[in-house]
Tab-separated table of C-alpha atoms in Angstrom:
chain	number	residue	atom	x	y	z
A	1	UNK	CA	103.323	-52.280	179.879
A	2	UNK	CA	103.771	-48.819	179.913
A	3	UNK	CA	100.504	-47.797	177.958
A	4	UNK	CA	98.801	-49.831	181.507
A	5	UNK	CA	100.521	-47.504	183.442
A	6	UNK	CA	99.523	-43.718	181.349
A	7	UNK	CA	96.687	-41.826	182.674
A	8	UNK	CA	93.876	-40.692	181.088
A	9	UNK	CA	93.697	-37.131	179.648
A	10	UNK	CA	92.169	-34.389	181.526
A	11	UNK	CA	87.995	-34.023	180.445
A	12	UNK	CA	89.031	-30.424	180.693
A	13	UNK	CA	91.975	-28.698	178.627
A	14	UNK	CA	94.684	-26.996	180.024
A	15	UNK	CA	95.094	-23.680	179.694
A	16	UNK	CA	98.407	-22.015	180.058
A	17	UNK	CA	97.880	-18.805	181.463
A	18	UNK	CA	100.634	-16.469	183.428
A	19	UNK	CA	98.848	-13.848	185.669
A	20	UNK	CA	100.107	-10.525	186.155
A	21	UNK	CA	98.019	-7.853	188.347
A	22	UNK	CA	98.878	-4.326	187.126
A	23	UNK	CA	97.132	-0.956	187.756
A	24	UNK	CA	96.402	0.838	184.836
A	25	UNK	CA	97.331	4.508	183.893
A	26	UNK	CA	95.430	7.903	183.052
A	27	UNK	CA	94.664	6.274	179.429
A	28	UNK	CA	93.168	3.333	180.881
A	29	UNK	CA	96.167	1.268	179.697
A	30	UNK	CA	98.618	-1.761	181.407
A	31	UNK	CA	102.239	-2.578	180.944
A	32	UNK	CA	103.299	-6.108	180.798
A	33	UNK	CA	106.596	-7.153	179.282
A	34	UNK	CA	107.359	-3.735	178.176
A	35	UNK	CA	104.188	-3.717	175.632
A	36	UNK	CA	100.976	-1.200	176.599
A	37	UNK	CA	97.993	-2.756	176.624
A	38	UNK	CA	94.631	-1.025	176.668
A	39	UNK	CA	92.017	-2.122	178.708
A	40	UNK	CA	89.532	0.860	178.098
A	41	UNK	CA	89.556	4.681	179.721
A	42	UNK	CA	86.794	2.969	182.000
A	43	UNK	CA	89.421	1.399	183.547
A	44	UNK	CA	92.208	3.746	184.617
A	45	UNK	CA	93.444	3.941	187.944
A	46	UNK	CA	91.775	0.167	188.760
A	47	UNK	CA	93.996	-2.664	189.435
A	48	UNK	CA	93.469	-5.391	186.936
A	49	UNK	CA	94.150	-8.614	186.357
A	50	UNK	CA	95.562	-9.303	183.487
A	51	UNK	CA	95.981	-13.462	181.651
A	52	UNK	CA	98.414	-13.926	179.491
A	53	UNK	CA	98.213	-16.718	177.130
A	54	UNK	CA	100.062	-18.114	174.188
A	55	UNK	CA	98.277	-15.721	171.555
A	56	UNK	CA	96.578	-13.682	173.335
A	57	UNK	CA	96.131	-11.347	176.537
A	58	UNK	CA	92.674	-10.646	178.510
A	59	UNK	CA	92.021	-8.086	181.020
A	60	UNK	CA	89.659	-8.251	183.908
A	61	UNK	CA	88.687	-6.845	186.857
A	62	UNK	CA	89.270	-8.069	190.065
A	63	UNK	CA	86.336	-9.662	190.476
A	64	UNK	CA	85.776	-11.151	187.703
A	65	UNK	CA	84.823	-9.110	184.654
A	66	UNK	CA	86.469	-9.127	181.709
A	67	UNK	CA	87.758	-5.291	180.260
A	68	UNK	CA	89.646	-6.605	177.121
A	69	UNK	CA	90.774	-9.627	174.964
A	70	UNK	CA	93.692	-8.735	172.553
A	71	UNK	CA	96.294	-10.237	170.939
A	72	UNK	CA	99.706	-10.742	172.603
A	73	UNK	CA	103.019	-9.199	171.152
A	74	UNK	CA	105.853	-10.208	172.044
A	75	UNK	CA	108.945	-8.486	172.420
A	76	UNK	CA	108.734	-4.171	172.411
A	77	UNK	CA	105.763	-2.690	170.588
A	78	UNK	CA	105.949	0.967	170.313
A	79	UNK	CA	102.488	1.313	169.780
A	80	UNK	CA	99.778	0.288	172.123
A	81	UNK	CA	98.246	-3.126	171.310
A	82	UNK	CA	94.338	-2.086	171.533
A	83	UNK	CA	90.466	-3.009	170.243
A	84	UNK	CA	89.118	-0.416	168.938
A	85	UNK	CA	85.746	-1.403	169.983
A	86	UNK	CA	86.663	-0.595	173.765
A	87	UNK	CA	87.102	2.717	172.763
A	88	UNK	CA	83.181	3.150	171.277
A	89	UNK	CA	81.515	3.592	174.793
A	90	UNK	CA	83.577	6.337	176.051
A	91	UNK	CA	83.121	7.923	172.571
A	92	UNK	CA	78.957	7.496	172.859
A	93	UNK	CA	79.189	9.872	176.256
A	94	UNK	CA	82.390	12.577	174.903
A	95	UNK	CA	81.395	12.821	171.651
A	96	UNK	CA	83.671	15.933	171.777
A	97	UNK	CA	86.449	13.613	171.981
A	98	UNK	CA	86.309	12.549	168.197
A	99	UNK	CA	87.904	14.321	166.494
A	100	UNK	CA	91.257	13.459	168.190
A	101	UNK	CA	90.367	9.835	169.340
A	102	UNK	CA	93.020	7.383	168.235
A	103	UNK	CA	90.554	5.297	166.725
A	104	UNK	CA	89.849	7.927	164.476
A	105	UNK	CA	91.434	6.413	161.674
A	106	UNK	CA	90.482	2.627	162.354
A	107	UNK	CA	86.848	3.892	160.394
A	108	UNK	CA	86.351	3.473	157.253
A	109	UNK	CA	86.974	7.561	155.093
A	110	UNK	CA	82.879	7.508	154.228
A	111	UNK	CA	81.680	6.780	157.989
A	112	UNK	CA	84.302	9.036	159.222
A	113	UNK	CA	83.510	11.722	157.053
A	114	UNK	CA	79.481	10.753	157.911
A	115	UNK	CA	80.496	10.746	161.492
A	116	UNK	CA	82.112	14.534	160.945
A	117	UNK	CA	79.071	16.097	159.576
A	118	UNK	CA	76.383	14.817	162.329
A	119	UNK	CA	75.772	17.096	165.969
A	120	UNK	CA	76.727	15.873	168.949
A	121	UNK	CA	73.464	14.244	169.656
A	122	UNK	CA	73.215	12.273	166.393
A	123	UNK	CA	77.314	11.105	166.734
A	124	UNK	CA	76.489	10.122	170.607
A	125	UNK	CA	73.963	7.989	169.109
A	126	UNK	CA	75.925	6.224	165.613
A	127	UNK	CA	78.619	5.336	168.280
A	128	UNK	CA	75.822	3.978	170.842
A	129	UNK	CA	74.523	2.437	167.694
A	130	UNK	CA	77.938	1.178	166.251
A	131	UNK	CA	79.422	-0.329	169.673
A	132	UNK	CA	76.567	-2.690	170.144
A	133	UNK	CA	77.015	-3.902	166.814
A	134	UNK	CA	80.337	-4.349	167.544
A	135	UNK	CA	79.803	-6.698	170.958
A	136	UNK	CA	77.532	-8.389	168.708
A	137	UNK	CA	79.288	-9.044	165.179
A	138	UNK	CA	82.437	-7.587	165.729
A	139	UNK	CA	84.603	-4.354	165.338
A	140	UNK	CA	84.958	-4.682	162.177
A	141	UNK	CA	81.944	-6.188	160.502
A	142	UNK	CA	80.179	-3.165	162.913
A	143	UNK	CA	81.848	0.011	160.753
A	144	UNK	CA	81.686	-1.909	157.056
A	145	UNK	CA	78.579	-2.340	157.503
A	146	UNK	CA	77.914	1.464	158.711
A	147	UNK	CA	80.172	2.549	155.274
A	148	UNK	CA	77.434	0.813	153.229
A	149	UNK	CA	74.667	2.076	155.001
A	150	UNK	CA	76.449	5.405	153.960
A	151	UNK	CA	77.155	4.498	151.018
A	152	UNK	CA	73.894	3.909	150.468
A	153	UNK	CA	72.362	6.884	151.379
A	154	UNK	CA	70.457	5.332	154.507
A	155	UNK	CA	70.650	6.703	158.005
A	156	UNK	CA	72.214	4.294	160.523
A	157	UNK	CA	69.876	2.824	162.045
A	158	UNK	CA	69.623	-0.556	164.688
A	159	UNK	CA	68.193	-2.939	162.738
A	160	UNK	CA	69.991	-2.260	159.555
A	161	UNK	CA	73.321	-1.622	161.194
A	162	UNK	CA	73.269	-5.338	162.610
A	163	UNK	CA	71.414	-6.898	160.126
A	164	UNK	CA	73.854	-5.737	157.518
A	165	UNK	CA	77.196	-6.399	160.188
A	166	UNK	CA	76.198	-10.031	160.630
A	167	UNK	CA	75.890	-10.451	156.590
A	168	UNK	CA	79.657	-9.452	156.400
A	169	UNK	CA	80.780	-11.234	159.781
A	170	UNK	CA	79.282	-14.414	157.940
A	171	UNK	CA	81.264	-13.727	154.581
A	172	UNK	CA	78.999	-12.367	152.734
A	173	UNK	CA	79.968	-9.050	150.793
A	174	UNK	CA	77.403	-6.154	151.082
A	175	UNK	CA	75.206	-5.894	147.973
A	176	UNK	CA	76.980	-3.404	145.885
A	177	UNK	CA	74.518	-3.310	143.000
A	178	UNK	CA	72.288	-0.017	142.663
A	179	UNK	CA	68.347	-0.435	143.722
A	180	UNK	CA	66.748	-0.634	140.098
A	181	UNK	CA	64.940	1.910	138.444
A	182	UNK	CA	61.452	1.359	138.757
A	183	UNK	CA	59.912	4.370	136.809
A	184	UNK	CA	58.355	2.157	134.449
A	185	UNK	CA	55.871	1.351	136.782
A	186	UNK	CA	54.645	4.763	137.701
A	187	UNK	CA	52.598	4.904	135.099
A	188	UNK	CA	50.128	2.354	136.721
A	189	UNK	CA	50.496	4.696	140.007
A	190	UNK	CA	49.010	7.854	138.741
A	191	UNK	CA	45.119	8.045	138.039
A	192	UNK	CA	43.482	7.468	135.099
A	193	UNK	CA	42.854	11.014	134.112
A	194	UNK	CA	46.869	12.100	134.466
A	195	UNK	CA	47.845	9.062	132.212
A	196	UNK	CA	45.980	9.734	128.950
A	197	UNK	CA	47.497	13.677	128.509
């Protein structure tokens, strides 16, 4: 008699969320149960609101957008809790701003050390190039696959940067073996005359 009387599940799940509106600081950063979140450097001064869930914590603006998704911590972290990959667009325009960015070290030592040796205009442009890889495959996915590309001896480019982060978002490890030696064949490339001496 009492299964007669139960109603039906919501077609929708619930989701558990406590909201908290804070304004965030010079850094771009919000403070919710004593942890520092960081919702971007685009962001400081604005008041944002921020959802916190079981597992994790997202950021938005008032109206609507969303800033950042991260994990949730609980109890006192004394580091902020941050994606590096909110960090990338404010890098693309202050490219001056590398060489102390605290995301410095979240890149792997070949891209960073890539990333050291290029001018302002070609850095401006691997992070341009790096943080759309990173809204589209991930974080990262984004700078492994810029490492091998690198590696490599490649320039980073679009196409290659994304083709190569959705390979390793999917699992699949970059192909480490060397490109094969194909000077065998230039024989059959050089004219007749040059191949007889």
């Amino acid at each position: 008699e009492e299964k007669a009387e139960m109603q039906p599940l919501p077609s929708k799940p619930y989701d558990a969320i406590r909201w908290e509106v804070r304004k965030a600081d010079k850094d771009g950063r919000v403070q919710v149960d004593g942890n520092h979140y960081l919702a971007g450097p685009s962001w400081r001064g604005w008041t944002l609101d921020v959802a916190l869930r079981a597992f994790d914590v997202t950021i938005r603006t008032q109206d609507g957008r969303t800033c950042a998704r991260l994990p949730r911590v609980y109890g006192d972290s004394p580091a902020t809790i941050r994606d590096p990959a909110t960090l990338l667009p404010a890098l693309g325009r202050k490219t001056n701003a590398w060489p102390d960015s605290t995301i410095r070290d979240d890149f792997p030592d070949k891209l960073r050390l890539a990333i050291d040796r290029m001018d302002a205009k070609a850095r401006r442009n691997a992070f341009r190039l790096i943080s759309r890889t990173s809204d589209a495959c991930g974080f990262e996915p984004a700078v492994e696959a810029g490492e091998h590309l690198v590696e490599q001896g490649h320039p980073l480019d679009e196409a290659s940067l994304t083709t190569m982060a959705r390979r390793i978002a999917s699992g699949e490890k970059p192909y480490e073996q060397t490109a094969p030696d194909l000077t065998g064949y230039d024989v059959f490339m050089q004219p007749r005359g040059t191949r007889e001496r």
